[in-house]
XYZ file of C-alpha atoms in Angstrom:
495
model
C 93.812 82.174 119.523
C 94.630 83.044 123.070
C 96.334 86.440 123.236
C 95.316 86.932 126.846
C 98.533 85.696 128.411
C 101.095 87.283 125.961
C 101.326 89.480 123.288
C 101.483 87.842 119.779
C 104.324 87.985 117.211
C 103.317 90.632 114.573
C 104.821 87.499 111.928
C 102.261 84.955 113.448
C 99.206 87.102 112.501
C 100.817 88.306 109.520
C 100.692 84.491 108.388
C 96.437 84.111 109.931
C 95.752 86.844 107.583
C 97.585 85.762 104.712
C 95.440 81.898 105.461
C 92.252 83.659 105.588
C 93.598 85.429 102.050
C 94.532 81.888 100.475
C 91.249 80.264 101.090
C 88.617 83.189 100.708
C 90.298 85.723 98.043
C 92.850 83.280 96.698
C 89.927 81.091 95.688
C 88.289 83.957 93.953
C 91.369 85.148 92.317
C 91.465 81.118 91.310
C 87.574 81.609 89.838
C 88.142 84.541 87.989
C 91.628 83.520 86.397
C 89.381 81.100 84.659
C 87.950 83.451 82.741
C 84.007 84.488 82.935
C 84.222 83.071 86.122
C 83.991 79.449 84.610
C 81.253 80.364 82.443
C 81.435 80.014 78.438
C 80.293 83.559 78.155
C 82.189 85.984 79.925
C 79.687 88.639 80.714
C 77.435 87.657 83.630
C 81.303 87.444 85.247
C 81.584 91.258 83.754
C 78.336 92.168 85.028
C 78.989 90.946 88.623
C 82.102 92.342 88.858
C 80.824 95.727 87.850
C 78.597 95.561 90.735
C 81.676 94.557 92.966
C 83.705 96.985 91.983
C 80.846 99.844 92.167
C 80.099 98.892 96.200
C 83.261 98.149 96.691
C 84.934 101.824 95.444
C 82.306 103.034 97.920
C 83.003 101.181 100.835
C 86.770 100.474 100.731
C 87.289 104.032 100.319
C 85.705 104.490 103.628
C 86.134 100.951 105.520
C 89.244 102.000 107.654
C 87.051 103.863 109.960
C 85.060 100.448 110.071
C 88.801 98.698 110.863
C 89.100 101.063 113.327
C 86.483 101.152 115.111
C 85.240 96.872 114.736
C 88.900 96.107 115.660
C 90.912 93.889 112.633
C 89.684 90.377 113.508
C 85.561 91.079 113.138
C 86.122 93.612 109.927
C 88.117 90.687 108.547
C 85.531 87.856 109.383
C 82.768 89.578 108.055
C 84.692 90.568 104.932
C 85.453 86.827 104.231
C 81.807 86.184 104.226
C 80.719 87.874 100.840
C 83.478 85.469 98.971
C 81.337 82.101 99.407
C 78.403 83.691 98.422
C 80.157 84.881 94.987
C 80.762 81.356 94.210
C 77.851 79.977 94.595
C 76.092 82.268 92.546
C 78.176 80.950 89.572
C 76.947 77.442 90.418
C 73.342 78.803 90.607
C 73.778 80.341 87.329
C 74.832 77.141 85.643
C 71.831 75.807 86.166
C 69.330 78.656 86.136
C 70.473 81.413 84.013
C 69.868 83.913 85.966
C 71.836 87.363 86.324
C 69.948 88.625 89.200
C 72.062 86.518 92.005
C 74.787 86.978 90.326
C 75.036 90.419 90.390
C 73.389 90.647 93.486
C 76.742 88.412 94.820
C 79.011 90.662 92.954
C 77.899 94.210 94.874
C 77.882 91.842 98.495
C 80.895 91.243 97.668
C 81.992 94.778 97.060
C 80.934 95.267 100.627
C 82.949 92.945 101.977
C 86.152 92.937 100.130
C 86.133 96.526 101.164
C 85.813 95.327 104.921
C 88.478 92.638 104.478
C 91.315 94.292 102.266
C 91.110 97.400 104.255
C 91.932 94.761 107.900
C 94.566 93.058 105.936
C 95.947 95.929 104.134
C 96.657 97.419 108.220
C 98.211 94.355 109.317
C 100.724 93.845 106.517
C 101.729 97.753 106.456
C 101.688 98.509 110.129
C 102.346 95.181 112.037
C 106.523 94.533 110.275
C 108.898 96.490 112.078
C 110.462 99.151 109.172
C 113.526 96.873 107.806
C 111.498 94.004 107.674
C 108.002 95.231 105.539
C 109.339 94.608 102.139
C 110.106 90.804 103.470
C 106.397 90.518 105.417
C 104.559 91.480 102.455
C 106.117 89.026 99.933
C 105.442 86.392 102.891
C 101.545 87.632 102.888
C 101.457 87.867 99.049
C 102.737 84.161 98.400
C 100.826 82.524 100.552
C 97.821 84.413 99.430
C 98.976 83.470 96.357
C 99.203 79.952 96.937
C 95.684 79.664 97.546
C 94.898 80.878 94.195
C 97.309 78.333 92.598
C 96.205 75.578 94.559
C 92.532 76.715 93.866
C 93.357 76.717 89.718
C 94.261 73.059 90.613
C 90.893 72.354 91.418
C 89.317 72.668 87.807
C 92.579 71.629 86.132
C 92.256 68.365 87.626
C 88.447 68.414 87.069
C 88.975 69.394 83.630
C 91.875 68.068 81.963
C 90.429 66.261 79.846
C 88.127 68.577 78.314
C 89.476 70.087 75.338
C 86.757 72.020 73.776
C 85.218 75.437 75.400
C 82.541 74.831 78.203
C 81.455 75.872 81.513
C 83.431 74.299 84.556
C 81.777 71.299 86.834
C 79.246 71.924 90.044
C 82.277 69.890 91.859
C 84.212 72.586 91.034
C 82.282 75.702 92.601
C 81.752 73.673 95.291
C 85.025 73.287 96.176
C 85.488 76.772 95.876
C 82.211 77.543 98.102
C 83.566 75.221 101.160
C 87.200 76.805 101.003
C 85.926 80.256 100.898
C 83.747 80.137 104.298
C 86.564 78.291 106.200
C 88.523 80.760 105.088
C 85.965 83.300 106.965
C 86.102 81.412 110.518
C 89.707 81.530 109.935
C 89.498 85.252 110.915
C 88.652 84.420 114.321
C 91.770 82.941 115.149
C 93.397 86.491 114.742
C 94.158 88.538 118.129
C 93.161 91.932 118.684
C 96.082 94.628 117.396
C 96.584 95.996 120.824
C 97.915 92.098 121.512
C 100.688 92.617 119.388
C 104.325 92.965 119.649
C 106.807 93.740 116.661
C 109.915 91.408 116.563
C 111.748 94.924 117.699
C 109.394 94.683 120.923
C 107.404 97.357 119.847
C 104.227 97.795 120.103
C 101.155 98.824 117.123
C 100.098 102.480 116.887
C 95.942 102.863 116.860
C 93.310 104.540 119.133
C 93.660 102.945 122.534
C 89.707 103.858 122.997
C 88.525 104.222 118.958
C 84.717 105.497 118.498
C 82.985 106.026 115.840
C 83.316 109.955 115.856
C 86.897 109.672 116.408
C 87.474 107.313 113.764
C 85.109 109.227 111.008
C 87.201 112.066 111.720
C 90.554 109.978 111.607
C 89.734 109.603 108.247
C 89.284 112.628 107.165
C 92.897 113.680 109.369
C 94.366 111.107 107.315
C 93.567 112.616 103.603
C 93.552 116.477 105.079
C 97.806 115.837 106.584
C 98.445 114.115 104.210
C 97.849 115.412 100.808
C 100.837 113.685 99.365
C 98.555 110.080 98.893
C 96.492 111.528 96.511
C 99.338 111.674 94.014
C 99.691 107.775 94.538
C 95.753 107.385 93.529
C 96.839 106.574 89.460
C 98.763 104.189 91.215
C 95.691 102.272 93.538
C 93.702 103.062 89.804
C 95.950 100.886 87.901
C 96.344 98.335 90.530
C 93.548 96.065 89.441
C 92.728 97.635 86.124
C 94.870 94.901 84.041
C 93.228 91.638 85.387
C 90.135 92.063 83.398
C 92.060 92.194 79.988
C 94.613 89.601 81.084
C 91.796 86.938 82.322
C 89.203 87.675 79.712
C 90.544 89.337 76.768
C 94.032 86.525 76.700
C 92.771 83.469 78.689
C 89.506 83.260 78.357
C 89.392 84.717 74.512
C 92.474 82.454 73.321
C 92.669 79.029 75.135
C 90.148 76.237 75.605
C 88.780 75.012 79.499
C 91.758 73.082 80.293
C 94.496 75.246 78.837
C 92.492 78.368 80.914
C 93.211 76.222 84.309
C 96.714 75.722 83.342
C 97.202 79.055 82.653
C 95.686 79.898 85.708
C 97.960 77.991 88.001
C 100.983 79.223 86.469
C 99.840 82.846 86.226
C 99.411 82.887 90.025
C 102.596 80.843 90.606
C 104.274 83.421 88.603
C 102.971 86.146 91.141
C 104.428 84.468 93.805
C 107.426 84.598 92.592
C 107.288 88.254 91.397
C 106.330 88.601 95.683
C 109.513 87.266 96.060
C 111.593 89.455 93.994
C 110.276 92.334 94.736
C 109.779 91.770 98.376
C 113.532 90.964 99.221
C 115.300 93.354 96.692
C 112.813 96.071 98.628
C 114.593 95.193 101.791
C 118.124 94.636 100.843
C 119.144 96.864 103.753
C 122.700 97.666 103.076
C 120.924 100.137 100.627
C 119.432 103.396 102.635
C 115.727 103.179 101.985
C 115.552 106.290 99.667
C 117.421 104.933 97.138
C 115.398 101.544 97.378
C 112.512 103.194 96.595
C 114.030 105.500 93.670
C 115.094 101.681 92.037
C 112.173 100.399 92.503
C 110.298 103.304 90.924
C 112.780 102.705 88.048
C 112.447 98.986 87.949
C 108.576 99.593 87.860
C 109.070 101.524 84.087
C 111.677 98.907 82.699
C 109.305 96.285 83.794
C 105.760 98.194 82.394
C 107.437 98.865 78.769
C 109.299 95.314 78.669
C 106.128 93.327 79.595
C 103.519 95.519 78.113
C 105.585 95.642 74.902
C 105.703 92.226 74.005
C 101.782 92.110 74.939
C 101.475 94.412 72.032
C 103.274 92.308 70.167
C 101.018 89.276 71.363
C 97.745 91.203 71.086
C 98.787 92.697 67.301
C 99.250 89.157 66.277
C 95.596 87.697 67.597
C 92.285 87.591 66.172
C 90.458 90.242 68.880
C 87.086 89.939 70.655
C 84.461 90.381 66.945
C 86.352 86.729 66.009
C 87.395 84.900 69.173
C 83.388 85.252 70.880
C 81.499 83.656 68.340
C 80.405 80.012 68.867
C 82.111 78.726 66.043
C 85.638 80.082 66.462
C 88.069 76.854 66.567
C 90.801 78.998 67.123
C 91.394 78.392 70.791
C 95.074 76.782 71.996
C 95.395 73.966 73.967
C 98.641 73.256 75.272
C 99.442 70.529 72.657
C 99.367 73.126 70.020
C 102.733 73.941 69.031
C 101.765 77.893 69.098
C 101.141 77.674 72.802
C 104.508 78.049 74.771
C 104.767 82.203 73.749
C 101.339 83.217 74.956
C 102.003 81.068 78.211
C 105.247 82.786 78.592
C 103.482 86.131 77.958
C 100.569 85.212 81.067
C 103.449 84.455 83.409
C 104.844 87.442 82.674
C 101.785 89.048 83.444
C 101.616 87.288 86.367
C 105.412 88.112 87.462
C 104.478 91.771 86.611
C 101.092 91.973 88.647
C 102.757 90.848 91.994
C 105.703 93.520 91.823
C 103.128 96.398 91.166
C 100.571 95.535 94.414
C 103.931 94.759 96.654
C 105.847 98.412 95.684
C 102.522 99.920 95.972
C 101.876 98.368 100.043
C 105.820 99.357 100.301
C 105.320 102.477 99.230
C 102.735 103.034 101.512
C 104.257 101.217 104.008
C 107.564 103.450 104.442
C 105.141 106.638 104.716
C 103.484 105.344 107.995
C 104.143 102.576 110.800
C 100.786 103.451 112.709
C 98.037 101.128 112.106
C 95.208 103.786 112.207
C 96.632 105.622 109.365
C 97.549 102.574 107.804
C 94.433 101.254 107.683
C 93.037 104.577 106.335
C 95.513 104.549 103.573
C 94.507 100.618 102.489
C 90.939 102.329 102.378
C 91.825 104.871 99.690
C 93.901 102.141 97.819
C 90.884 99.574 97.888
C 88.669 102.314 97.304
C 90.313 103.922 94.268
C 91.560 100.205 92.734
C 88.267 99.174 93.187
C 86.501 102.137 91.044
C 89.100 101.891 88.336
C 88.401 98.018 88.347
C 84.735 98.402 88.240
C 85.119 100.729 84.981
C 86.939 98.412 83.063
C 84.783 95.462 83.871
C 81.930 97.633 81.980
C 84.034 98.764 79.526
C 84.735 94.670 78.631
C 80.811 93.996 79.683
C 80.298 96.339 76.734
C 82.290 94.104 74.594
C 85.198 96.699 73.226
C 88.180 95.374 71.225
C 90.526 93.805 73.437
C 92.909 95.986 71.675
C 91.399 98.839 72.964
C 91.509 97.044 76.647
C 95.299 96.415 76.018
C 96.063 100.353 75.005
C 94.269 101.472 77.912
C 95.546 99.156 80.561
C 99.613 100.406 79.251
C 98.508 104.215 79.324
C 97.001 104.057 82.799
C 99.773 101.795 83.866
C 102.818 104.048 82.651
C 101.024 107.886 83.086
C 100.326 106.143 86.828
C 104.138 105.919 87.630
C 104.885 109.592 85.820
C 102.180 111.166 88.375
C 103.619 109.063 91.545
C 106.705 109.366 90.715
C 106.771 112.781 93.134
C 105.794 110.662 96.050
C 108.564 108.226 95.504
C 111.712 110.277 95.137
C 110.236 113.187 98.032
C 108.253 111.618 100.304
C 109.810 108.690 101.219
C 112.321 108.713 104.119
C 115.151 106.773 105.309
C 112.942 106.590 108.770
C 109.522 107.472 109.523
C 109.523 109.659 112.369
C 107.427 108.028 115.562
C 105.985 111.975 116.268
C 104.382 111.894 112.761
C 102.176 108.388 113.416
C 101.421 109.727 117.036
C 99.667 112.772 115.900
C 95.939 112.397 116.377
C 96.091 109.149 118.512
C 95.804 108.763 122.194
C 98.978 107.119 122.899
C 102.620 108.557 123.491
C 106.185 107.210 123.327
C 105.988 104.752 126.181
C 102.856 103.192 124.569
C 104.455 101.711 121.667
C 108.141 101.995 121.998
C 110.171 99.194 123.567
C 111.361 99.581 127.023
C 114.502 97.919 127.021
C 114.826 100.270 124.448
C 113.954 103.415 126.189
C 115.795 103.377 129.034
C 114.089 106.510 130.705
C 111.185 106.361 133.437
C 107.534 106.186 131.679
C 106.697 109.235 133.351
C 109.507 111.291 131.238
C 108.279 109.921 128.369
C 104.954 110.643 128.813
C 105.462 114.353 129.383
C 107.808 114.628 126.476
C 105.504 112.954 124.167
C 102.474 115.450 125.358
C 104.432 118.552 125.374
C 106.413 120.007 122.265
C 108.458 122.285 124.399
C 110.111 119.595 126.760
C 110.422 117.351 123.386
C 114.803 117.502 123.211
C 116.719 117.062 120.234
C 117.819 114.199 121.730
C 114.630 113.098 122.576
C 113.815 113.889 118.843
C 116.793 111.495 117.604
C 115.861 108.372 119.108
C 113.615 107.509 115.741
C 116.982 107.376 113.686
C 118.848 105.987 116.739
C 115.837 103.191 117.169
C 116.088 102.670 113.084
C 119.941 101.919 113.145
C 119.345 100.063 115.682
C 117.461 97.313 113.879
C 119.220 97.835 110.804
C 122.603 96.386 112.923
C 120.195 93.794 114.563
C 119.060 92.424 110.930
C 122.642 92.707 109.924
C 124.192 90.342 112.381
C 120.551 87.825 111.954
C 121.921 87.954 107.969
């Protein structure tokens, strides 16, 4: 894309990342909803995704000074990369046996997932202007969403009419393989972030001249000013910890192939709808944004012991894993059986429930910042942390534990996440999020990134004001609330 002649809508990229989401990590999502990523036995899926996870807790935690510094389009190019070489390790292993590529994939993978969520985590938290994020990120999260549903489409139409328990088609991971790489030349299409304008007219905060040194210790600004986000780590721990016991330990242990690929599309249908929800009710702006985030803490507790309770009830009810592995276990639903439309109901739910969690959590995050560089720094921790608790409970179900055990500790990491945030939510949060905050450690000032039919006042007076504390006026100091109100009435009258 040509950004040379004008600045690009924030909304435009918004939508290139979420396309480079639906084809690389949507298709993934789309492999691994299968359940042992297609495979009859779930655990060279278990081991690669330990190895993901592992590189991936490493490098996410640390892959907003790469954002930084590489600029958003390259981190997110090279970050789509790892996803088609994932895939075709599964249709190597089909034929071969092997673990060693798999894993191999997996912890590549790691690498770049780390690279790529980190760039798209920025965009989506720092590129909406503030009454808008809630919106933007339900956007990103359906359409990234859409490419796993369309993806679980691929072996449901390859597969329907297999109704026993077997690995999916080559045709299938090749699909997956082709889909996944144009999904990383899709990153090229992206503009820089200094390119782009809000839909207020104003303007991304980063390092106008990032290095490496600067950006290392950016990080390290990030986590020592802001102590706060480490009380919102259960909450990036939890964020991926339930997919391994929802994919392998319901799908993949109860259903047969074709029953796993319907599941699949409705589970990430379901999530796009939970995007939705949660998304708009987040920025239902005749509600001050304190007490938006206080429901949704609220709705997140209603939601963990309503959905989580009737999976208890589902997982009390089921053979678990010492039954539903062995070879000759016939116990596996297709969606004929007349046993099959409570369990379905149960994955949607799932489904509904996953979505809601990762879109408060990117709000959450969201209303503390509206500079990119920090932004990006706190996507790293989130990736980061999700990423180790993920890669801990893909060895716990590589070891082959109970699925009941899976179930118990999925709820209690879930619910003692939201007690332990829960500080963040009701303090932290702020009906605006002062501009002076997301300037410190940057080299920009007010008439960088605010918008000058806005401002109204000579650059030069903003300049100085923005550099020195003492000439800073109350005034001066009000124009963040005066700015906010200002786009509150302007999304008002586009209602």
């Amino acid at each position: 894309m040509d950004c040379e002649l004008a600045p690009s809508p924030s909304l435009v990229q918004l939508v290139l990342v979420a396309i480079v989401c639906f084809l690389c990590v949507g298709m993934y999502n789309a492999l691994s909803g299968l359940g042992g990523g297609g495979q009859v036995s779930a655990k060279p899926a278990d081991n690669a995704n330990t190895a993901l996870y592992s590189t991936f807790s490493i490098v996410g935690f640390f892959a907003g000074t790469f954002a930084n510094r590489l600029g958003i389009r390259l981190t997110l190019g090279l970050g789509g990369l790892g996803y088609c070489v994932y895939a075709s390790s599964f249709l190597c292993y089909s034929h071969t046996k092997s673990d060693g590529y798999v894993i191999f994939s997996g912890a590549l993978l790691g690498v770049c997932a780390g690279l790529l969520w980190t760039a798209q985590g920025a965009i989506m938290m720092s590129y909406p202007p503030e009454h808008s994020k809630g919106k933007y990120i339900s956007w990103f999260w359906s359409i990234f969403n859409l490419g796993a549903v369309i993806g679980a489409l691929i072996p449901l139409a390859l597969n329907v009419n297999d109704t026993t328990n077997s690995t999916v088609s080559d045709a299938t991971y090749i699909g997956f393989i082709i889909l996944m790489f144009i999904g990383a030349l899709a990153a090229l299409c992206l503009c820089d972030a200094s390119k782009v304008m809000r839909s207020d007219g104003s303007h991304v905060i980063l390092m106008k001249n990032p290095t490496w040194q600067s950006e290392i210790w950016g990080l390290w600004y990030t986590l020592r000013n802001n102590t706060y986000i480490l009380l919102l780590f259960p909450m990036f721990f939890a964020s991926n910890w339930f997919y391994t016991y929802q994919f392998n330990g319901i799908n993949g242990a109860h259903f047969n192939t074709r029953t796993r690929a319907l599941n699949n599309v409705l589970y990430w249908a379901a999530q796009i709808v939970g995007a939705f929800v949660a998304g708009y009710s987040l920025d239902m702006n005749r509600f001050r944004r304190v007490i938006r985030a206080r429901a949704a803490l609220i709705g997140l507790f209603i939601l963990t012991g309503g959905v989580w309770g009737g999976g208890l009830a589902f997982q009390s009810s089921v053979p678990d894993r010492d039954v539903t592995s062995q070879p000759d276990y016939h116990g596996k639903l297709d969606w004929t059986d007349a046993g099959f439309a409570g369990p379905c109901i149960l994955y949607m739910s799932y489904g509904f429930y996953d979505a809601v969690w990762q879109l408060c959590v990117y709000w959450f995050m969201g209303a503390l910042s509206n500079s990119g560089r920090k932004t990006a720094n706190f996507a790293g921790f989130y990736k980061g942390i999700q990423s180790a608790g993920a890669a801990i409970i893909w060895r716990i179900d590589a070891m082959e534990k109970p699925f009941m055990i899976e179930f118990a500790t999925t709820w209690s990491v879930l619910a003692g996440a939201l007690i332990i945030a829960a500080p963040v939510i009701l303090l932290k949060i702020k009906d605006v999020t002062p501009i002076e905050e997301d300037l410190q450690f940057t080299d920009l000032n007010y008439a960088d990134i605010v918008p000058q039919a806005y401002i109204g006042e000579d650059k030069h007076s903003l300049n100085t004001r923005a550099t020195d504390p003492e000439q800073r006026s109350p005034s001066a100091m009000d124009k963040d609330m005066e700015l906010s109100s200002m786009q509150r009435d302007k999304n008002s009258e586009d209602a």
